[in-house]
Coordinates of C-alpha atoms and ligand atoms in Angstrom, one line a residue:
M69 CA -0.1 0.1 0.2
R70 CA 1.0 3.6 -1.2
L71 CA 0.9 5.2 2.4
Y72 CA 0.5 8.7 0.8
S73 CA -2.2 8.0 -1.4
A74 CA -4.6 6.0 1.1
F75 CA -3.6 9.1 3.1
S76 CA -5.1 11.5 1.0
V77 CA -8.1 9.7 -0.1
A78 CA -9.4 10.0 3.4
L79 CA -8.9 13.5 3.6
L80 CA -11.7 13.7 1.2
A81 CA -13.9 11.6 3.3
L82 CA -14.0 13.1 6.8
G83 CA -17.1 10.9 7.5
S84 CA -15.1 7.7 7.9
L85 CA -13.8 9.8 11.1
A86 CA -16.9 8.5 13.0
A87 CA -15.8 5.2 12.9
V88 CA -12.5 6.0 14.5
S89 CA -14.0 8.0 17.2
Q90 CA -15.6 4.7 18.8
N91 CA -12.0 3.7 20.1
P92 CA -10.7 3.6 23.4
A93 CA -12.1 6.0 26.1
A94 CA -10.7 9.2 27.8
P95 CA -10.8 9.4 31.9
K96 CA -13.9 8.7 33.6
V97 CA -15.5 12.3 35.5
S98 CA -16.4 12.1 38.8
Q99 CA -20.0 13.4 39.6
K100 CA -18.6 15.1 42.5
P101 CA -15.2 15.5 41.9
A102 CA -15.1 17.4 45.5
Q103 CA -15.8 14.4 47.4
K104 CA -13.0 12.1 46.1
S105 CA -10.1 10.6 48.2
A106 CA -7.2 12.8 49.2
A107 CA -4.9 10.3 47.0
A108 CA -7.5 10.8 44.0
Q109 CA -7.3 14.8 44.4
M110 CA -4.0 15.0 42.4
V111 CA -5.5 17.3 39.9
A112 CA -4.4 17.3 36.1
A113 CA -3.0 14.3 35.9
T114 CA -3.2 14.2 32.2
P115 CA -3.4 17.4 30.9
P116 CA -6.9 19.2 31.5
M117 CA -9.6 19.0 28.9
G118 CA -12.7 21.2 28.5
W119 CA -13.7 24.4 26.7
N120 CA -13.1 27.7 27.4
S121 CA -15.2 30.9 26.8
W122 CA -12.3 33.7 25.5
N123 CA -11.5 32.2 21.9
F124 CA -14.7 32.7 20.7
F125 CA -17.1 34.5 23.0
A126 CA -14.1 37.2 24.3
G127 CA -15.7 39.9 26.3
R128 CA -19.3 39.2 25.5
V129 CA -19.6 35.8 27.4
T130 CA -22.7 35.7 29.5
D131 CA -24.2 33.0 32.5
Q132 CA -26.3 32.0 29.6
D133 CA -23.6 30.9 27.2
I134 CA -22.2 29.0 30.4
R135 CA -24.9 26.8 30.4
N136 CA -25.2 26.3 26.7
A137 CA -21.8 25.1 26.8
A138 CA -21.9 22.7 29.2
D139 CA -25.2 21.3 27.6
Q140 CA -23.3 20.9 24.2
L141 CA -20.4 19.0 26.1
V142 CA -23.1 16.6 27.1
A143 CA -25.0 16.6 23.9
T144 CA -22.0 16.2 21.2
G145 CA -20.6 13.5 23.1
M146 CA -17.1 15.8 24.1
K147 CA -17.8 14.8 27.9
D148 CA -18.0 11.3 27.3
A149 CA -14.7 11.8 25.1
G150 CA -12.7 13.8 28.5
Y151 CA -14.0 17.2 27.8
V152 CA -15.0 18.1 31.5
Y153 CA -13.8 21.7 32.6
V154 CA -16.1 24.6 31.4
N155 CA -14.0 27.5 32.1
I156 CA -15.4 31.2 32.0
D157 CA -12.6 33.7 30.8
D158 CA -12.4 37.6 31.9
T159 CA -15.4 39.6 31.8
W160 CA -17.4 37.8 35.0
E161 CA -16.1 40.4 37.6
G162 CA -18.3 43.0 39.2
D163 CA -16.9 45.1 42.0
R164 CA -16.1 44.5 45.4
D165 CA -18.3 45.4 48.3
A166 CA -17.1 47.4 51.7
N167 CA -15.4 43.7 52.9
G168 CA -13.3 43.4 50.2
V169 CA -15.9 40.3 48.7
L170 CA -16.1 40.8 45.0
H171 CA -19.1 40.5 43.5
T172 CA -20.1 39.0 40.0
N173 CA -21.3 41.5 37.3
S174 CA -24.8 41.5 35.6
K175 CA -24.1 39.0 33.1
F176 CA -23.5 36.5 35.9
P177 CA -26.1 36.8 38.5
D178 CA -25.4 34.0 40.4
M179 CA -21.9 32.0 40.2
K180 CA -23.1 29.8 43.0
A181 CA -26.0 28.6 41.1
L182 CA -24.2 28.2 37.5
A183 CA -21.4 25.9 39.1
D184 CA -24.4 23.8 40.8
Y185 CA -25.6 24.0 37.2
V186 CA -22.7 22.9 35.5
H187 CA -21.5 20.0 38.6
S188 CA -25.1 18.6 38.0
K189 CA -24.0 17.8 34.5
G190 CA -21.0 15.7 35.7
L191 CA -18.8 18.8 34.5
R192 CA -16.3 21.3 36.8
L193 CA -16.1 25.0 36.5
G194 CA -13.2 26.9 35.7
I195 CA -12.8 30.7 36.3
Y196 CA -10.1 33.6 35.7
S197 CA -8.9 36.4 37.5
G198 CA -5.0 37.6 37.5
P199 CA -2.6 38.7 40.3
G200 CA -2.5 42.6 39.3
P201 CA -5.3 45.2 40.2
Q202 CA -7.4 44.4 36.7
T203 CA -7.4 41.8 34.5
C204 CA -6.3 42.0 30.6
A205 CA -10.0 43.3 30.0
H206 CA -9.6 45.6 32.6
F207 CA -12.0 43.7 35.5
A208 CA -11.1 43.7 38.8
G209 CA -7.9 41.3 39.8
S210 CA -7.2 39.7 42.7
L211 CA -4.0 42.1 43.8
D212 CA -4.4 42.3 48.3
H213 CA -7.7 39.9 47.9
E214 CA -6.3 36.3 47.2
A215 CA -7.0 34.7 50.0
Q216 CA -10.3 36.2 50.0
D217 CA -11.1 35.4 46.2
A218 CA -9.9 31.8 46.8
Q219 CA -12.3 31.2 49.4
L220 CA -14.8 32.7 47.3
Y221 CA -13.9 30.4 44.3
A222 CA -14.0 27.4 47.1
S223 CA -17.4 28.4 48.1
W224 CA -18.8 28.8 44.5
G225 CA -17.4 24.9 44.1
V226 CA -14.8 26.3 41.6
D227 CA -12.5 23.7 40.0
Y228 CA -10.0 25.4 37.8
L229 CA -8.2 28.9 37.5
K230 CA -7.0 30.5 35.1
Y231 CA -4.5 33.4 36.6
D232 CA -3.5 35.9 34.2
L233 CA -0.1 38.1 34.6
C234 CA -1.9 41.6 33.0
S235 CA -1.7 44.4 35.2
F236 CA 0.5 43.2 37.7
R237 CA 3.4 44.4 35.4
Q238 CA 3.0 47.9 35.3
A239 CA 1.2 48.4 38.5
V240 CA 3.8 46.0 40.6
M241 CA 6.7 45.0 38.7
T242 CA 7.7 48.1 36.8
A243 CA 6.2 50.6 39.0
Q244 CA 8.3 48.6 42.5
A245 CA 11.4 47.7 40.5
P246 CA 11.6 49.9 37.7
D247 CA 15.2 49.1 36.4
D248 CA 15.6 45.6 37.6
K249 CA 14.4 43.0 35.7
A250 CA 15.4 40.0 37.7
A251 CA 13.3 41.8 40.8
Q252 CA 10.4 42.2 38.6
M253 CA 10.6 38.4 38.0
R254 CA 10.9 37.8 41.6
L255 CA 7.6 39.8 42.1
M256 CA 6.0 37.6 39.8
I257 CA 6.8 34.5 41.0
A258 CA 6.0 35.6 44.2
A259 CA 2.7 36.6 43.1
Y260 CA 2.0 33.4 41.4
D261 CA 2.8 31.4 44.7
K262 CA 0.6 33.8 46.8
M263 CA -2.1 32.5 45.3
N264 CA -1.2 29.4 44.9
K265 CA -0.8 29.0 48.7
S266 CA -4.3 30.7 49.2
L267 CA -5.8 28.0 46.7
K268 CA -4.1 24.8 48.6
A269 CA -5.6 27.0 51.8
T270 CA -9.1 26.1 50.6
G271 CA -8.8 22.6 50.9
R272 CA -10.3 22.0 47.3
P273 CA -8.5 20.4 44.5
I274 CA -8.5 23.2 42.0
V275 CA -6.2 23.3 38.5
Y276 CA -4.1 26.2 39.0
S277 CA -3.1 27.4 35.5
F278 CA -0.5 30.0 34.8
C279 CA -1.3 32.8 32.2
Q280 CA 2.1 34.8 32.1
Y281 CA 3.0 34.0 28.6
G282 CA 5.9 31.6 29.2
W283 CA 7.8 34.8 31.0
D284 CA 11.2 34.1 32.5
A285 CA 11.3 30.5 31.7
V286 CA 8.1 29.7 33.6
W287 CA 8.3 25.7 32.7
E288 CA 11.5 25.5 35.4
W289 CA 9.6 27.4 38.1
G290 CA 5.9 26.8 37.6
P291 CA 5.6 23.5 39.1
S292 CA 7.5 24.8 42.2
V293 CA 4.7 27.3 43.2
G294 CA 1.5 25.1 42.5
A295 CA 1.5 25.4 38.3
N296 CA -0.1 22.6 36.8
A297 CA -0.3 24.1 33.6
W298 CA 1.7 27.3 32.1
R299 CA 1.5 29.2 29.2
T300 CA 4.3 29.2 27.0
T301 CA 3.4 31.6 24.7
G302 CA 1.5 34.6 23.5
D303 CA -2.0 34.9 22.7
I304 CA -3.0 32.4 20.3
Q305 CA -5.3 33.4 16.9
A306 CA -7.3 31.4 14.9
N307 CA -4.9 31.0 12.2
W308 CA -2.2 29.0 10.8
Q309 CA 0.6 31.5 11.2
S310 CA -0.3 31.5 14.7
I311 CA -0.7 28.3 15.4
Y312 CA 2.6 27.0 13.6
S313 CA 4.5 29.8 15.1
I314 CA 3.6 28.7 18.5
L315 CA 4.4 25.5 18.0
N316 CA 7.8 25.7 16.9
E317 CA 8.5 27.5 20.0
Q318 CA 7.3 24.2 22.0
A319 CA 10.5 22.5 20.7
G320 CA 12.6 21.7 23.1
L321 CA 10.4 22.0 26.5
A322 CA 9.0 18.2 26.5
K323 CA 11.4 17.6 29.7
Y324 CA 9.3 20.4 31.5
A325 CA 5.8 18.4 30.9
G326 CA 4.5 15.3 33.4
P327 CA 1.7 14.3 35.4
G328 CA 0.3 17.6 37.3
H329 CA 2.3 19.9 35.6
W330 CA 2.2 20.8 31.6
N331 CA 3.3 22.9 29.0
D332 CA 0.3 25.2 27.6
P333 CA 0.5 26.4 24.2
D334 CA -2.7 27.9 24.6
M335 CA -6.4 27.2 23.9
L336 CA -7.4 25.3 21.2
E337 CA -8.8 27.4 17.9
V338 CA -10.1 24.4 16.1
G339 CA -13.2 25.5 14.5
N340 CA -12.7 29.1 14.7
G341 CA -11.7 31.6 12.3
K342 CA -11.1 30.4 8.7
L343 CA -8.9 27.5 9.5
T344 CA -9.0 24.9 7.1
P345 CA -10.1 21.2 7.7
A346 CA -6.4 20.5 7.6
E347 CA -5.2 23.3 9.8
N348 CA -7.9 22.2 12.3
R349 CA -6.2 18.3 12.0
T350 CA -3.1 19.4 12.8
H351 CA -3.4 21.8 15.2
F352 CA -5.7 19.5 17.0
S353 CA -3.1 16.6 16.5
M354 CA 0.1 18.3 17.7
W355 CA -1.6 19.9 20.6
A356 CA -2.0 16.5 21.8
M357 CA 1.3 15.3 20.6
L358 CA 2.8 18.4 23.4
A359 CA 0.7 16.6 26.3
A360 CA -1.1 20.7 25.8
P361 CA -4.5 21.1 28.0
L362 CA -7.0 20.3 25.2
L363 CA -9.3 23.6 25.9
A364 CA -11.9 23.9 23.2
G365 CA -12.6 27.7 22.3
N366 CA -15.4 27.2 19.6
D367 CA -19.1 28.0 19.1
L368 CA -20.4 24.5 20.2
P369 CA -24.1 24.7 19.4
N370 CA -22.9 25.7 16.1
M371 CA -20.0 23.2 15.9
T372 CA -19.9 21.3 12.6
P373 CA -19.8 17.9 12.3
E374 CA -16.3 18.0 10.4
V375 CA -15.4 20.2 13.6
K376 CA -17.2 17.3 16.3
A377 CA -15.1 14.7 14.6
I378 CA -11.6 16.3 14.9
L379 CA -12.5 17.3 18.4
T380 CA -13.8 13.6 19.8
N381 CA -11.0 11.7 17.6
R382 CA -10.4 9.4 20.7
D383 CA -7.0 7.8 19.2
V384 CA -5.7 11.4 18.8
I385 CA -7.1 12.2 22.4
A386 CA -5.4 9.2 23.8
I387 CA -2.4 10.4 22.3
D388 CA -2.7 13.5 24.8
Q389 CA -4.0 11.9 27.8
D390 CA -1.4 8.7 27.7
R391 CA -0.8 7.9 31.2
L392 CA 3.3 8.2 30.6
G393 CA 3.3 12.2 30.4
S394 CA 5.8 12.3 28.2
E395 CA 5.8 15.4 25.7
A396 CA 6.5 15.0 22.0
T397 CA 10.1 16.2 20.7
R398 CA 10.6 17.2 17.2
A399 CA 13.0 14.9 15.9
Y400 CA 13.8 16.7 12.7
S401 CA 12.9 19.4 10.3
E402 CA 13.5 19.5 6.5
G403 CA 12.7 22.3 4.4
E404 CA 9.0 22.6 5.4
L405 CA 8.2 18.9 6.8
D406 CA 8.7 18.8 10.3
V407 CA 8.5 15.3 12.3
W408 CA 8.0 15.1 15.7
T409 CA 7.7 11.7 17.8
R410 CA 6.1 11.1 21.2
H411 CA 6.9 7.9 23.6
L412 CA 3.7 6.4 25.0
S413 CA 3.2 4.2 27.4
G414 CA 3.7 0.5 26.9
G415 CA 6.5 1.1 24.6
A416 CA 3.9 2.8 21.7
T417 CA 5.5 5.5 19.6
A418 CA 3.7 8.5 18.0
I419 CA 4.9 9.7 14.8
A420 CA 3.5 12.9 13.4
V421 CA 4.9 14.2 9.8
I422 CA 3.8 17.8 9.6
N423 CA 3.4 19.9 5.8
A424 CA 3.7 23.2 7.1
G425 CA 4.3 24.3 3.4
S426 CA 2.3 25.0 0.1
D427 CA 4.3 24.2 -2.6
R428 CA 5.4 20.5 -2.6
Y429 CA 3.9 18.2 -5.1
S430 CA 3.8 14.4 -6.1
T431 CA 7.3 14.8 -8.4
H432 CA 9.3 15.4 -5.3
P433 CA 7.4 13.8 -2.1
F434 CA 8.8 13.7 1.2
H435 CA 11.0 10.7 2.2
L436 CA 10.6 10.0 5.9
S437 CA 13.7 8.6 7.7
L438 CA 12.8 6.3 10.6
G439 CA 16.8 5.8 11.4
K440 CA 16.3 9.6 12.2
L441 CA 14.1 8.6 14.9
G442 CA 15.9 5.8 16.4
L443 CA 13.5 3.6 14.5
H444 CA 13.7 0.5 11.9
G445 CA 10.8 -0.5 9.2
P446 CA 9.1 -2.2 8.7
L447 CA 6.9 -0.5 11.3
K448 CA 2.9 -1.0 11.4
G449 CA 0.9 1.2 12.6
K450 CA -2.1 2.6 12.6
N451 CA -3.3 5.9 10.9
L452 CA -5.0 8.0 13.3
W453 CA -7.1 10.3 11.1
T454 CA -8.2 7.6 8.7
G455 CA -8.3 4.7 11.1
E456 CA -6.5 2.4 8.2
E457 CA -3.5 0.4 9.1
V458 CA -0.6 1.5 7.7
T459 CA 3.5 0.2 7.3
L460 CA 6.5 2.7 7.6
T461 CA 9.2 1.8 5.9
D462 CA 12.7 3.6 6.0
N463 CA 12.7 6.7 3.5
M464 CA 9.4 5.7 2.3
P465 CA 7.5 8.5 0.0
L466 CA 5.3 10.9 1.9
E467 CA 2.8 12.9 0.0
I468 CA 1.0 15.1 2.6
P469 CA -1.2 17.7 1.5
S470 CA -0.4 21.8 2.6
H471 CA -0.7 22.4 6.4
D472 CA -1.8 18.6 6.8
I473 CA -0.2 15.9 9.1
L474 CA 0.2 12.3 8.9
L475 CA -0.4 11.1 12.6
V476 CA 0.6 7.5 12.9
R477 CA 0.4 5.5 16.2
I478 CA 3.4 2.8 16.3
A479 CA 1.6 -0.2 18.7
A480 CA 5.3 -1.1 20.3
S481 CA 8.6 0.2 19.0
K482 CA 11.8 -1.9 17.7
Ligands
GLA604 C1 -4.8 37.6 28.1 C2 -4.8 36.0 27.8 C3 -6.1 35.6 27.0 C4 -7.6 36.3 27.4 C5 -7.3 37.3 27.9 C6 -8.7 37.9 28.6 O1 -4.5 38.3 26.9 O2 -3.9 35.6 27.2 O3 -6.0 34.2 27.1 O4 -7.8 35.2 28.8 O5 -6.2 37.8 28.3 O6 -8.6 39.1 28.7

């Protein structure tokens, strides 16, 4: 079989993905996460999966949108595929009262009732704040109210906090140490640790997600101050250039990720903007290879069957959620072709080949070097986007369409 021809045909037959998505299940969700035993309370043993409001709704998100998202996670089968966090991003915050207690704004009339609703669906609720006086969208931040806010989140039943640096830069770092970058970074680290300790003091297991755009090699110090995930980049956008440049920035970071602490190349844009089916596939495949949090950011009530098939591909999700927690590394690049590999539990291997270019044709297919991956052919595997069995041989020709990916799982490498 010529691998590339089977692959190209399959690209035209996205319907076949439905069959693929019947395979191994993603982790089961407890109905009552707060009541699990202490041993089971380690959060983010595998990368968190769910949905976040920002990439589609930005500042427009309301209580009703969050309820709709929760309903849709269940109705679409995404919950069963592992998407359990429903995360409210910026713009839910109102004013503080005379006691410093933060209230929600009119878009979120009753956060406790919303949390109860989300939990009633067997899902978990995420929320957003930051260490500065204001969030990025200029709503109230947690500066000087960290313990109070953490207790408030816990009282509502919040299960996940995204903590975004934003105004802390000017209001604290620049203000207190204008000419000393190292001192600024120490202030930043202390601020993240302050919220870490405040969250721990609540006794509630809460995923703690850092959003400070990868500053000061956060992967080196984040876990020591409680990070379950840390953004490694600036904000993602729903276009190929953004996704591919973020992907390239991840090379070399694999050694910092593992169970309980993950590199976060930002939330998914699958289904957003003008991303093509190939670009959506590559984006999703590579975030899974990177053991990234899989936080969908699309319009769930209006999701197309093609986007749903991508987001619920169980074989690809199984790569992301692999218990070993070993992130992919970039094995080699040749022109606009990149080859990434990931070690999986049980001695399995995932291989991803991306064509980032737009002008390579069947006259000159890419030849995959198994030797450069430390492998020897022939290797039987599964093409995770067609469901077909494939055999990889050394130097085999691969014709991969522009911005598309070949993602293969090899059961046990030699
Ligand atoms: C920053 C973050 C985004 C989002 C917005 C909200 O830009 O990086 O992910 O949370 O703030 O204002």
